[in-house]
Coordinates of C-alpha atoms in Angstrom, one line a residue:
Chain T
M1 CA -9.4 20.2 38.8
N2 CA -11.0 19.7 35.4
G3 CA -7.8 19.3 33.4
R4 CA -9.2 21.4 30.6
A5 CA -6.4 23.8 31.0
A6 CA -4.4 21.7 28.6
I7 CA -1.3 23.8 29.1
G8 CA 0.9 24.2 26.1
V9 CA -1.4 22.3 23.7
T10 CA -1.5 23.8 20.3
I11 CA -3.1 22.5 17.2
C12 CA -0.7 22.7 14.3
S13 CA -1.7 22.3 10.7
L14 CA 0.2 19.7 8.7
A15 CA 2.0 18.6 11.9
A16 CA 2.3 15.2 10.4
A17 CA 5.5 16.4 8.6
G18 CA 8.3 14.3 9.9
D19 CA 6.1 11.4 10.9
A20 CA 7.8 8.1 11.1
H21 CA 7.1 6.3 7.8
A22 CA 8.0 3.1 6.2
H23 CA 6.8 3.4 2.6
G24 CA 8.1 6.5 1.0
F25 CA 5.7 9.0 2.4
G26 CA 3.1 9.7 4.9
A27 CA 1.8 8.2 8.1
R28 CA -0.8 5.4 8.7
Y29 CA -3.1 5.3 11.6
D30 CA -4.5 1.8 11.0
L31 CA -5.6 -0.2 13.9
P32 CA -4.4 -3.8 13.9
I33 CA -7.1 -6.4 12.9
P34 CA -8.5 -7.8 16.2
L35 CA -7.6 -11.3 17.2
P36 CA -11.1 -12.9 16.6
L37 CA -11.3 -11.4 13.1
Y38 CA -7.7 -12.6 12.3
L39 CA -8.4 -16.1 13.5
G40 CA -11.8 -16.1 11.6
G41 CA -10.0 -15.0 8.4
A42 CA -7.3 -17.6 8.9
G43 CA -9.8 -20.4 9.6
L44 CA -12.0 -19.4 6.6
T45 CA -8.9 -19.5 4.4
V46 CA -8.1 -23.0 5.3
A47 CA -11.7 -24.2 5.2
V48 CA -12.3 -22.6 1.8
S49 CA -9.2 -24.2 0.4
F50 CA -10.4 -27.7 1.4
V51 CA -13.9 -27.1 0.1
M52 CA -12.6 -25.9 -3.2
L53 CA -10.3 -28.9 -3.6
A54 CA -13.2 -31.2 -2.8
A55 CA -15.4 -29.4 -5.3
F56 CA -12.8 -29.7 -8.0
M57 CA -12.8 -33.5 -7.6
R58 CA -16.4 -33.5 -8.9
S59 CA -16.4 -31.0 -11.6
A60 CA -13.5 -29.3 -13.4
P61 CA -13.5 -25.8 -14.9
G62 CA -13.8 -26.1 -18.6
S63 CA -12.1 -24.7 -21.7
N64 CA -9.7 -21.8 -22.3
A65 CA -12.5 -19.6 -23.6
Y66 CA -14.0 -17.0 -21.2
W67 CA -16.9 -14.6 -21.3
H68 CA -16.2 -11.2 -22.7
F69 CA -18.0 -8.1 -23.9
D70 CA -16.7 -5.8 -26.6
V71 CA -17.1 -2.3 -25.0
T72 CA -16.0 -0.6 -28.2
R73 CA -19.3 -1.5 -29.7
T74 CA -21.2 0.7 -27.3
F75 CA -21.3 4.5 -27.6
F76 CA -19.5 5.1 -24.4
G77 CA -16.8 2.6 -25.4
R78 CA -16.2 4.4 -28.7
L79 CA -15.9 7.7 -26.9
L80 CA -13.3 6.2 -24.6
A81 CA -11.4 4.7 -27.5
A82 CA -11.5 7.9 -29.5
P83 CA -8.0 9.1 -30.5
G84 CA -8.7 12.6 -29.2
F85 CA -9.7 11.4 -25.8
L86 CA -6.6 9.2 -25.6
L87 CA -4.4 12.1 -26.7
A88 CA -5.9 14.3 -24.0
C89 CA -5.2 11.7 -21.3
R90 CA -1.6 11.4 -22.5
A91 CA -1.1 15.1 -22.6
L92 CA -2.5 15.4 -19.1
A93 CA -0.1 12.6 -17.8
V94 CA 2.9 14.4 -19.4
A95 CA 1.8 17.7 -17.9
L96 CA 1.5 16.1 -14.4
F97 CA 4.9 14.4 -14.9
L98 CA 6.5 17.8 -15.7
L99 CA 4.7 19.5 -12.9
V100 CA 5.9 16.9 -10.3
V101 CA 9.5 17.2 -11.5
A102 CA 9.4 21.0 -11.5
A103 CA 7.8 21.1 -8.1
G104 CA 10.4 18.7 -6.8
L105 CA 13.3 20.6 -8.2
F106 CA 12.2 24.2 -7.5
G107 CA 9.5 23.9 -4.8
V108 CA 9.7 24.1 -1.0
Q109 CA 11.7 21.1 0.3
S110 CA 9.1 19.9 2.7
P111 CA 7.4 16.5 2.3
L112 CA 3.8 17.7 2.8
K113 CA 4.1 21.2 1.4
N114 CA 5.3 20.1 -2.0
V115 CA 3.2 18.1 -4.4
A116 CA 6.0 15.7 -5.5
P117 CA 6.1 13.1 -2.6
V118 CA 2.3 12.6 -2.4
M119 CA 1.9 12.4 -6.2
V120 CA 4.8 9.8 -6.5
W121 CA 4.2 7.6 -3.5
A122 CA 0.4 7.8 -2.8
I123 CA -1.3 8.8 -6.0
W124 CA 1.0 7.2 -8.6
W125 CA 2.6 4.2 -6.9
V126 CA -0.2 3.0 -4.6
G127 CA -3.1 4.5 -6.7
M128 CA -1.9 3.2 -10.1
A129 CA -1.5 -0.3 -8.6
Y130 CA -5.1 -0.1 -7.4
I131 CA -6.3 1.1 -10.9
S132 CA -4.2 -1.5 -12.7
A133 CA -5.6 -4.4 -10.7
L134 CA -9.2 -3.3 -10.4
L135 CA -9.8 -1.5 -13.7
G136 CA -7.1 -2.1 -16.3
D137 CA -3.7 -1.2 -17.6
L138 CA -4.0 2.6 -17.4
W139 CA -0.2 3.0 -17.3
A140 CA 0.2 1.4 -20.7
L141 CA -2.1 4.1 -22.1
V142 CA -0.7 7.2 -20.3
N143 CA 2.9 6.4 -19.5
P144 CA 4.5 9.9 -19.9
L145 CA 8.0 8.5 -20.7
D146 CA 6.5 6.5 -23.5
T147 CA 4.4 9.4 -24.8
L148 CA 7.3 11.8 -24.8
F149 CA 9.5 9.3 -26.6
A150 CA 6.7 8.6 -29.1
W151 CA 6.3 12.3 -29.8
A152 CA 10.1 12.6 -30.3
E153 CA 10.0 9.8 -32.8
A154 CA 7.1 11.4 -34.7
L155 CA 8.9 14.7 -34.8
H156 CA 12.1 13.0 -35.9
A157 CA 10.2 11.2 -38.7
R158 CA 8.9 14.5 -39.9
I159 CA 12.3 16.2 -39.9
R160 CA 14.2 13.3 -41.3
P161 CA 11.8 11.1 -43.2
G162 CA 12.6 7.4 -43.7
R163 CA 15.0 7.2 -40.7
N164 CA 14.3 5.8 -37.3
L165 CA 15.1 7.6 -34.1
A166 CA 15.8 4.3 -32.4
S167 CA 19.1 2.7 -33.5
G168 CA 17.4 -0.8 -33.5
V169 CA 20.1 -2.8 -31.8
H170 CA 18.9 -6.4 -31.4
Y171 CA 17.8 -6.9 -27.8
P172 CA 19.8 -10.0 -26.4
G173 CA 17.1 -12.6 -25.7
A174 CA 19.0 -14.1 -22.8
L175 CA 18.7 -10.8 -21.0
G176 CA 15.0 -11.3 -20.7
A177 CA 13.3 -8.9 -18.3
W178 CA 16.2 -8.9 -15.9
P179 CA 16.9 -5.2 -16.3
A180 CA 13.3 -4.6 -15.0
V181 CA 14.0 -7.1 -12.1
V182 CA 17.1 -5.1 -11.0
L183 CA 15.3 -1.8 -11.4
F184 CA 12.4 -3.1 -9.3
V185 CA 14.6 -4.0 -6.4
V186 CA 16.3 -0.6 -6.6
F187 CA 12.9 1.1 -6.6
V188 CA 11.7 -0.9 -3.6
W189 CA 14.8 0.1 -1.8
M190 CA 14.1 3.7 -2.6
E191 CA 10.5 3.3 -1.3
L192 CA 11.3 1.5 1.9
V193 CA 14.8 2.3 2.9
W194 CA 16.1 5.5 1.2
D195 CA 16.3 8.4 3.7
H196 CA 15.4 10.9 1.0
S197 CA 12.3 9.2 -0.4
D198 CA 10.1 12.1 0.7
T199 CA 12.6 14.9 -0.1
P200 CA 11.1 16.5 -3.2
A201 CA 14.4 17.4 -5.0
Y202 CA 15.9 13.9 -4.5
L203 CA 12.6 12.4 -5.8
A204 CA 12.6 14.7 -8.9
A205 CA 16.3 13.9 -9.6
A206 CA 15.5 10.1 -9.4
M207 CA 12.5 10.6 -11.8
L208 CA 14.8 12.4 -14.3
A209 CA 17.5 9.8 -14.0
Y210 CA 14.9 7.0 -14.6
A211 CA 13.5 8.9 -17.5
A212 CA 17.0 9.3 -19.0
L213 CA 17.6 5.5 -18.5
T214 CA 14.2 4.7 -20.1
W215 CA 14.8 6.9 -23.1
L216 CA 18.3 5.5 -23.5
G217 CA 16.9 2.0 -23.5
M218 CA 14.3 2.9 -26.1
L219 CA 16.8 4.7 -28.2
V220 CA 19.1 1.7 -28.3
F221 CA 16.6 -1.2 -28.5
G222 CA 13.5 0.4 -29.7
R223 CA 10.4 1.6 -27.8
A224 CA 8.4 -1.7 -27.8
Q225 CA 11.4 -3.8 -26.8
W226 CA 12.3 -1.6 -23.8
L227 CA 8.7 -1.3 -22.7
S228 CA 8.4 -5.0 -22.5
R229 CA 11.8 -5.8 -20.9
G230 CA 13.3 -2.8 -19.2
E231 CA 10.5 -0.3 -18.3
V232 CA 9.9 -1.8 -14.9
F233 CA 6.6 0.1 -14.2
A234 CA 5.1 -1.0 -17.6
L235 CA 5.9 -4.6 -16.6
V236 CA 4.7 -4.3 -12.9
F237 CA 1.5 -2.5 -13.7
G238 CA 1.0 -4.7 -16.7
L239 CA 1.3 -7.8 -14.5
L240 CA -1.2 -6.4 -12.0
A241 CA -3.5 -5.5 -14.8
R242 CA -3.7 -9.1 -15.9
F243 CA -6.0 -9.5 -13.0
A244 CA -8.2 -6.6 -14.2
P245 CA -11.6 -7.0 -15.9
T246 CA -10.5 -5.2 -19.1
E247 CA -8.2 -6.0 -21.9
V248 CA -7.2 -4.1 -25.1
R249 CA -7.0 -6.3 -28.2
D250 CA -5.5 -5.3 -31.5
A251 CA -8.2 -6.1 -34.1
G252 CA -6.1 -5.3 -37.2
A253 CA -7.9 -3.0 -39.6
D254 CA -10.7 -2.5 -37.1
G255 CA -8.3 -0.7 -34.7
R256 CA -8.3 -1.4 -31.1
R257 CA -11.0 -3.3 -29.2
V258 CA -11.6 -3.0 -25.5
W259 CA -13.0 -6.2 -23.9
L260 CA -14.7 -6.6 -20.5
R261 CA -13.8 -10.0 -19.0
P262 CA -14.1 -11.7 -15.7
Y263 CA -11.5 -10.8 -13.0
G264 CA -8.4 -12.9 -13.0
V265 CA -8.6 -14.7 -16.4
G266 CA -5.7 -12.7 -17.7
L267 CA -3.5 -14.5 -15.1
L268 CA -4.1 -17.9 -16.7
A269 CA -0.9 -18.6 -18.6
S270 CA -1.1 -21.2 -21.4
E271 CA 2.6 -21.0 -21.8
P272 CA 5.1 -20.7 -18.9
V273 CA 6.4 -17.2 -18.4
P274 CA 10.2 -16.8 -18.6
P275 CA 12.4 -17.0 -15.5
S276 CA 13.0 -13.3 -15.3
I277 CA 9.2 -12.7 -15.1
V278 CA 8.9 -15.4 -12.4
V279 CA 11.5 -13.6 -10.3
L280 CA 9.8 -10.2 -11.0
V281 CA 6.4 -11.5 -9.9
L282 CA 8.0 -13.0 -6.7
A283 CA 9.9 -9.8 -6.1
M284 CA 6.5 -7.9 -6.2
L285 CA 4.9 -10.4 -3.8
A286 CA 8.0 -10.1 -1.5
A287 CA 8.0 -6.3 -1.7
V288 CA 4.3 -5.9 -0.5
C289 CA 5.0 -8.3 2.4
F290 CA 8.3 -6.8 3.4
D291 CA 6.7 -3.3 3.4
G292 CA 4.1 -4.5 5.9
F293 CA 6.7 -6.5 7.9
M294 CA 8.8 -3.4 8.4
E295 CA 6.1 -1.9 10.6
T296 CA 5.6 -4.9 12.9
P297 CA 6.9 -5.0 16.5
L298 CA 8.9 -8.1 15.5
W299 CA 10.9 -6.1 13.0
A300 CA 11.3 -3.3 15.6
R301 CA 12.7 -5.8 18.1
L302 CA 15.1 -7.2 15.5
L303 CA 16.4 -3.7 14.8
E304 CA 16.7 -2.8 18.4
R305 CA 18.7 -6.0 19.1
H306 CA 21.1 -5.5 16.3
A307 CA 21.3 -1.8 16.2
P308 CA 20.2 -0.3 19.5
E309 CA 18.6 3.2 19.3
L310 CA 21.3 4.7 21.5
S311 CA 24.3 3.2 19.8
G312 CA 26.5 5.5 17.8
N313 CA 25.9 4.3 14.3
A314 CA 22.3 3.0 14.8
D315 CA 21.1 4.7 11.6
A316 CA 23.7 3.3 9.3
T317 CA 23.4 -0.2 10.8
R318 CA 19.6 -0.1 10.4
T319 CA 19.9 1.1 6.8
W320 CA 22.1 -1.9 6.1
I321 CA 19.7 -4.4 7.8
S322 CA 16.8 -3.0 5.9
T323 CA 18.8 -3.1 2.6
G324 CA 19.5 -6.8 3.4
G325 CA 15.8 -7.3 3.9
V326 CA 14.9 -5.6 0.6
I327 CA 17.4 -7.9 -1.3
G328 CA 16.9 -11.0 0.9
T329 CA 13.1 -11.2 0.9
P330 CA 12.7 -11.7 -2.9
L331 CA 15.5 -14.4 -2.7
L332 CA 13.7 -16.1 0.1
F333 CA 10.4 -16.0 -1.8
V334 CA 12.1 -17.5 -4.9
A335 CA 13.7 -20.3 -2.9
V336 CA 10.4 -21.1 -1.1
Y337 CA 8.4 -21.0 -4.4
L338 CA 10.8 -23.2 -6.2
L339 CA 10.7 -25.7 -3.3
F340 CA 6.9 -25.9 -3.5
C341 CA 7.1 -26.2 -7.3
R342 CA 9.4 -29.2 -6.8
L343 CA 7.0 -30.7 -4.3
S344 CA 4.2 -30.1 -6.8
I345 CA 6.1 -32.0 -9.5
G346 CA 6.8 -34.8 -7.0
C347 CA 3.1 -35.1 -5.9
G348 CA 1.7 -34.9 -9.4
G349 CA 4.0 -37.6 -10.8
A350 CA 3.9 -36.1 -14.3
R351 CA 7.2 -35.3 -15.9
A352 CA 7.8 -31.6 -16.1
S353 CA 10.8 -29.4 -15.7
L354 CA 11.0 -27.1 -12.6
M355 CA 11.2 -23.9 -14.6
R356 CA 8.2 -24.9 -16.6
V357 CA 6.1 -25.5 -13.5
A358 CA 7.4 -22.3 -11.9
G359 CA 6.6 -20.3 -15.0
L360 CA 3.1 -21.8 -15.3
Y361 CA 1.9 -21.1 -11.7
V362 CA 3.6 -17.9 -10.6
L363 CA 0.9 -15.6 -12.0
T364 CA -1.8 -17.5 -10.0
L365 CA -0.2 -16.0 -6.8
V366 CA -0.8 -12.5 -8.0
P367 CA -4.4 -12.2 -6.6
I368 CA -3.2 -12.8 -3.1
A369 CA -0.7 -9.9 -3.4
I370 CA -3.3 -7.6 -4.9
A371 CA -5.7 -8.4 -2.1
Y372 CA -3.1 -7.8 0.6
H373 CA -2.1 -4.5 -1.2
L374 CA -5.8 -3.4 -1.1
A375 CA -6.1 -4.3 2.5
H376 CA -2.9 -2.7 3.5
Y377 CA -3.3 0.7 1.8
L378 CA -7.0 1.3 1.9
S379 CA -7.1 3.8 4.7
F380 CA -3.7 5.2 3.8
L381 CA -5.0 6.1 0.3
T382 CA -8.3 7.6 1.6
M383 CA -6.2 9.9 3.8
A384 CA -3.3 10.6 1.4
W385 CA -5.2 11.6 -1.7
Q386 CA -6.8 14.5 0.3
Y387 CA -3.4 16.2 0.4
L388 CA -3.9 16.8 -3.3
I389 CA -6.7 19.3 -2.4
P390 CA -4.5 21.9 -0.7
L391 CA -1.5 21.0 -2.9
A392 CA -3.4 21.5 -6.1
S393 CA -3.7 25.2 -5.1
D394 CA -0.1 25.4 -4.0
P395 CA 2.0 22.6 -5.7
F396 CA 5.4 24.3 -5.1
G397 CA 4.7 25.3 -1.5
F398 CA 5.2 29.0 -2.5
G399 CA 2.0 30.1 -0.7
W400 CA -0.1 30.3 -3.8
D401 CA -3.9 29.7 -3.6
L402 CA -4.9 28.9 -7.2
F403 CA -8.2 27.3 -6.5
G404 CA -8.9 28.6 -3.0
T405 CA -8.3 25.2 -1.4
K406 CA -4.9 26.0 0.2
S407 CA -6.1 25.6 3.7
H408 CA -8.2 22.5 3.2
F409 CA -8.3 20.4 6.3
I410 CA -7.2 16.7 5.9
R411 CA -9.7 14.3 7.5
I412 CA -8.4 11.1 8.9
G413 CA -10.7 8.1 9.5
L414 CA -12.8 8.8 6.4
I415 CA -13.7 5.1 6.2
D416 CA -14.8 3.6 9.5
A417 CA -12.1 1.6 11.2
R418 CA -14.5 -1.4 11.5
A419 CA -15.3 -1.2 7.8
V420 CA -11.6 -1.2 7.0
W421 CA -11.2 -4.4 9.0
Y422 CA -14.0 -6.3 7.2
I423 CA -12.9 -5.0 3.8
A424 CA -9.4 -6.1 4.5
I425 CA -10.4 -9.6 5.7
G426 CA -12.9 -9.9 2.8
A427 CA -10.3 -8.9 0.2
I428 CA -7.6 -11.3 1.5
V429 CA -10.0 -14.3 1.6
S430 CA -11.3 -13.5 -1.8
G431 CA -7.8 -13.1 -3.2
H432 CA -7.0 -16.5 -1.8
I433 CA -10.1 -18.1 -3.4
A434 CA -9.2 -16.5 -6.8
A435 CA -5.6 -17.8 -6.5
V436 CA -6.6 -21.4 -5.6
Y437 CA -9.2 -21.4 -8.4
L438 CA -6.7 -20.1 -11.0
A439 CA -4.0 -22.5 -10.0
H440 CA -6.5 -25.3 -10.4
C441 CA -7.4 -24.2 -13.9
V442 CA -3.6 -24.1 -14.8
A443 CA -3.2 -27.6 -13.3
L444 CA -6.0 -29.0 -15.5
R445 CA -4.5 -27.5 -18.6
S446 CA -1.0 -28.7 -18.0
N447 CA -1.6 -32.2 -16.6
P448 CA -2.8 -35.2 -18.5
D449 CA -5.8 -36.1 -16.2
L450 CA -7.8 -34.8 -13.3
R451 CA -6.2 -37.1 -10.8
T452 CA -2.7 -35.9 -11.6
A453 CA -3.9 -32.3 -11.7
L454 CA -5.5 -32.6 -8.2
R455 CA -2.5 -34.3 -6.6
S456 CA -0.1 -31.7 -8.1
Q457 CA -2.3 -29.0 -6.4
W458 CA -1.8 -30.0 -2.8
P459 CA 1.6 -28.3 -2.4
M460 CA 0.4 -25.2 -4.3
V461 CA -2.6 -24.8 -2.1
A462 CA -0.4 -25.2 1.0
L463 CA 1.9 -22.5 -0.3
M464 CA -1.1 -20.2 -1.0
V465 CA -2.4 -20.8 2.5
C466 CA 1.1 -19.9 3.9
Y467 CA 1.2 -16.7 1.9
T468 CA -2.4 -15.7 2.8
M469 CA -1.6 -16.4 6.5
T470 CA 1.4 -14.2 6.3
S471 CA -0.7 -11.4 4.9
L472 CA -3.3 -11.8 7.6
W473 CA -0.6 -11.9 10.3
I474 CA 0.9 -8.7 9.1
I475 CA -2.4 -6.7 9.2
A476 CA -3.1 -8.2 12.6
Q477 CA 0.1 -6.6 13.9
P478 CA 0.1 -3.1 15.5
I479 CA 2.0 -0.6 13.3
V480 CA 5.2 0.4 15.0
A481 CA 7.6 3.1 13.9
T482 CA 11.2 2.0 13.7
R483 CA 13.0 5.1 12.4
Chain C
M1 CA -56.9 -5.3 35.1
S2 CA -55.6 -6.1 31.7
L3 CA -55.4 -2.4 30.9
D4 CA -53.4 -1.8 34.1
T5 CA -50.9 -4.5 33.2
R6 CA -50.5 -3.0 29.7
V7 CA -49.9 0.5 31.2
S8 CA -47.4 -0.7 33.7
G9 CA -45.8 -2.8 31.0
R10 CA -45.4 0.3 28.9
F11 CA -44.1 2.2 31.8
W12 CA -41.4 -0.3 32.6
G13 CA -40.6 -0.5 28.9
R14 CA -40.0 3.2 28.8
F15 CA -38.1 3.1 32.0
A16 CA -35.9 0.4 30.6
V17 CA -35.3 2.5 27.4
V18 CA -34.3 5.5 29.5
L19 CA -32.1 3.4 31.7
V20 CA -30.3 1.9 28.7
G21 CA -30.0 5.3 27.1
V22 CA -28.4 6.7 30.3
A23 CA -26.1 3.8 30.5
L24 CA -25.0 4.2 26.8
L25 CA -24.6 7.9 27.3
G26 CA -22.5 7.2 30.4
A27 CA -20.4 4.7 28.5
A28 CA -20.0 6.9 25.5
S29 CA -18.8 9.9 27.5
A30 CA -16.5 8.0 29.9
V31 CA -13.5 9.9 31.0
R32 CA -10.3 7.7 30.6
E33 CA -7.4 9.0 32.7
F34 CA -3.8 8.2 32.2
D35 CA -0.7 9.2 34.1
V36 CA 2.3 9.1 31.8
S37 CA 5.7 9.8 33.3
I38 CA 8.8 10.1 31.2
R39 CA 12.2 9.3 32.8
D40 CA 15.5 8.9 30.9
R41 CA 13.7 9.5 27.6
H42 CA 11.4 6.5 28.1
V43 CA 7.9 6.0 29.5
E44 CA 8.2 4.7 33.1
G45 CA 6.8 1.2 33.5
G46 CA 7.3 0.5 29.8
Q47 CA 3.7 1.6 29.1
S48 CA 3.5 1.2 25.3
T49 CA -0.2 1.4 24.3
L50 CA -3.1 3.4 25.8
R51 CA -6.4 2.0 24.7
V52 CA -9.7 3.9 24.8
M53 CA -13.1 3.5 23.0
R54 CA -14.2 6.0 20.4
G55 CA -16.3 8.7 22.1
D56 CA -14.3 8.6 25.3
T57 CA -12.9 11.7 26.8
V58 CA -9.1 11.2 27.3
L59 CA -7.3 12.9 30.1
M60 CA -3.6 12.5 30.1
R61 CA -1.5 13.8 33.0
L62 CA 2.1 14.1 31.6
R63 CA 5.3 14.4 33.6
A64 CA 8.9 14.4 32.4
D65 CA 12.3 14.7 34.1
E66 CA 13.5 17.2 31.4
T67 CA 11.9 19.7 29.1
V68 CA 10.4 18.0 26.1
S69 CA 7.7 18.6 23.5
L70 CA 5.2 15.8 23.0
H71 CA 3.1 15.4 19.9
L72 CA 0.0 13.2 19.5
H73 CA -0.2 12.5 15.8
G74 CA -3.4 12.3 13.9
Y75 CA -5.2 14.4 16.5
D76 CA -2.3 16.9 16.1
L77 CA -2.1 17.8 19.7
R78 CA 1.1 19.2 21.2
A79 CA 2.2 19.6 24.8
D80 CA 5.4 21.2 26.1
L81 CA 6.5 19.6 29.3
S82 CA 8.9 21.0 31.9
P83 CA 10.3 19.0 34.8
A84 CA 8.7 21.2 37.4
S85 CA 5.1 20.6 36.7
T86 CA 2.4 18.2 35.4
T87 CA 0.8 19.0 32.1
S88 CA -2.8 17.9 31.5
V89 CA -4.1 17.2 28.1
R90 CA -7.8 16.6 27.6
F91 CA -9.6 15.8 24.4
E92 CA -12.5 13.8 22.9
A93 CA -11.3 10.6 21.1
T94 CA -13.6 11.1 18.1
I95 CA -11.5 9.2 15.4
A96 CA -10.6 5.5 15.6
G97 CA -7.1 4.5 14.9
R98 CA -3.6 3.9 16.3
F99 CA -1.8 7.2 16.9
P100 CA 1.8 7.6 17.9
I101 CA 2.8 10.0 20.7
T102 CA 6.3 11.2 19.9
A103 CA 8.8 13.3 21.7
H104 CA 10.5 16.2 19.9
E105 CA 13.4 18.2 21.2
F106 CA 14.4 16.6 24.4
G107 CA 16.3 18.8 26.7
A108 CA 16.9 22.5 26.6
A109 CA 16.0 22.9 22.9
A110 CA 12.3 22.4 23.6
G111 CA 10.2 25.3 22.4
N112 CA 13.1 26.9 20.5
A113 CA 11.5 27.7 17.1
A114 CA 14.8 28.8 15.6
L115 CA 16.0 25.2 15.5
P116 CA 15.6 23.3 12.2
T117 CA 12.3 21.5 11.9
K118 CA 13.7 18.3 10.4
H119 CA 14.8 16.6 13.6
R120 CA 14.7 13.2 15.0
E121 CA 11.5 12.2 16.8
V122 CA 11.2 9.3 19.2
T123 CA 8.0 7.4 19.5
L124 CA 7.2 7.0 23.2
L125 CA 3.9 5.3 23.2
Y126 CA 0.7 4.7 21.1
L127 CA -2.9 5.7 21.7
E128 CA -5.4 3.2 20.2
V129 CA -8.9 4.5 19.8
L130 CA -11.1 1.4 19.1
P131 CA -14.4 1.6 17.3
E132 CA -17.3 1.0 19.8

């Protein structure tokens, strides 16, 4: 018998529909990092931390100034900064936003035959995070909600000159960025727990609800106020973009200047960030970790123990447990972070308040989260973006073939599995190095002398090693479906 | 004499290359066989992960105690099982990755296209194709 009969085997296109998924949309076929690579990465992390601490004892990083290059001086830079180009980008983003909402509301209600889920979860959420961290704050330039409101303001100013569209209510300072923190936790819940995260109509409805909330916030408090306190994606992508090698500077009469700068310098805070931003950053770190943790066998066992597959209300119980995780993980991260900040104050011996130290160091953890995010989503993104090729021809799932790409075949394994492993380990160790270095720079600025600065660093480095190890452990776990 | 040695050296060298080539070819096209038996909606023996190397030919002999439709994700292969017979699935493992094998439509519903497509799937086991 040669077994080639393969009775009943059919190849079905887009059979991945209904795949078990943990993050909003789509399946991942990543292999776990093999044990030797995992141990190697972990060992390297610890070794590098010690070598860096030792090196810092001899020479300390210098002043606040950093290398930069004004791109706007070059021809290419002027082209990029031209108002026409910017307007075109914004109009494109608005058009895409409207297309996704329309496809979600009126298109076929299937996760892979409608353009909405892949655009929202893969291209926009994962992709924009990549762009923000590696290139710059694109969302600040093309945010369609912001653009639409700005256009409405301009229109209003023309119709009724001298009167503002926004009512200009004073934003209560005590509220800080807490609205964004709450919205972020809700968003993470939608991504990781919500049953309808890949149902196009529900996604479109959520987008419209969020747009309405954003415009209400802008209407009441003004555009700039809401963008910096309540528009959670402006804040989240903005925080990631502090790592990026570009920054936009207002040069007064000269207009805007675009600077190239070294990676990570934007994360060096000279003043502590407010408590709401501390919590938002920690919630971001918690979200990327919990996302990965939800695919580990450990989590699957936990669910199976507390909500067995065959029990009557397994689904409801599992939803509650996951919801508890989405809320509990950020709280756990905040508690652990504050504990290590307290330890850092104790070791350093300098007088500083807990919230000041927490606000100074929290941004230095961001590179580890970015590195883990890159490692975790690399192969997912290389697979998921390909869905745009057939979906561009048929965004609503009506059977159109606008560009003749309707039956494009999705290739998995576009990047070699071994390459993915090495990139993942490399990214995570590099992120760790960046974090340790940045924390050291912050310590030097905020402590009276090198000795105090170094002593205050031990707990921070220990915390970073723990966080990096957690990231490594997650990508060394086999992905398991739990729903 | 020295010429002879060189010739024979070259011969053995070539022989070795051919030998290694054959060995590699053999390794690359190894057929990996698995017997998977499903009882009470679980894989018998708690077999949770099948591991093969990229380039292997995978032969799975599938049995179940009720009708069920199995789906190997990623490779997008489907097999409809019935309790009476063994179903064989054979394919080349050309892409590395970790792919779930899920069960759709346990019981009499298997193969009924009229049923709604959004249904619950159960992951039975995983196929890991490792890079060589």
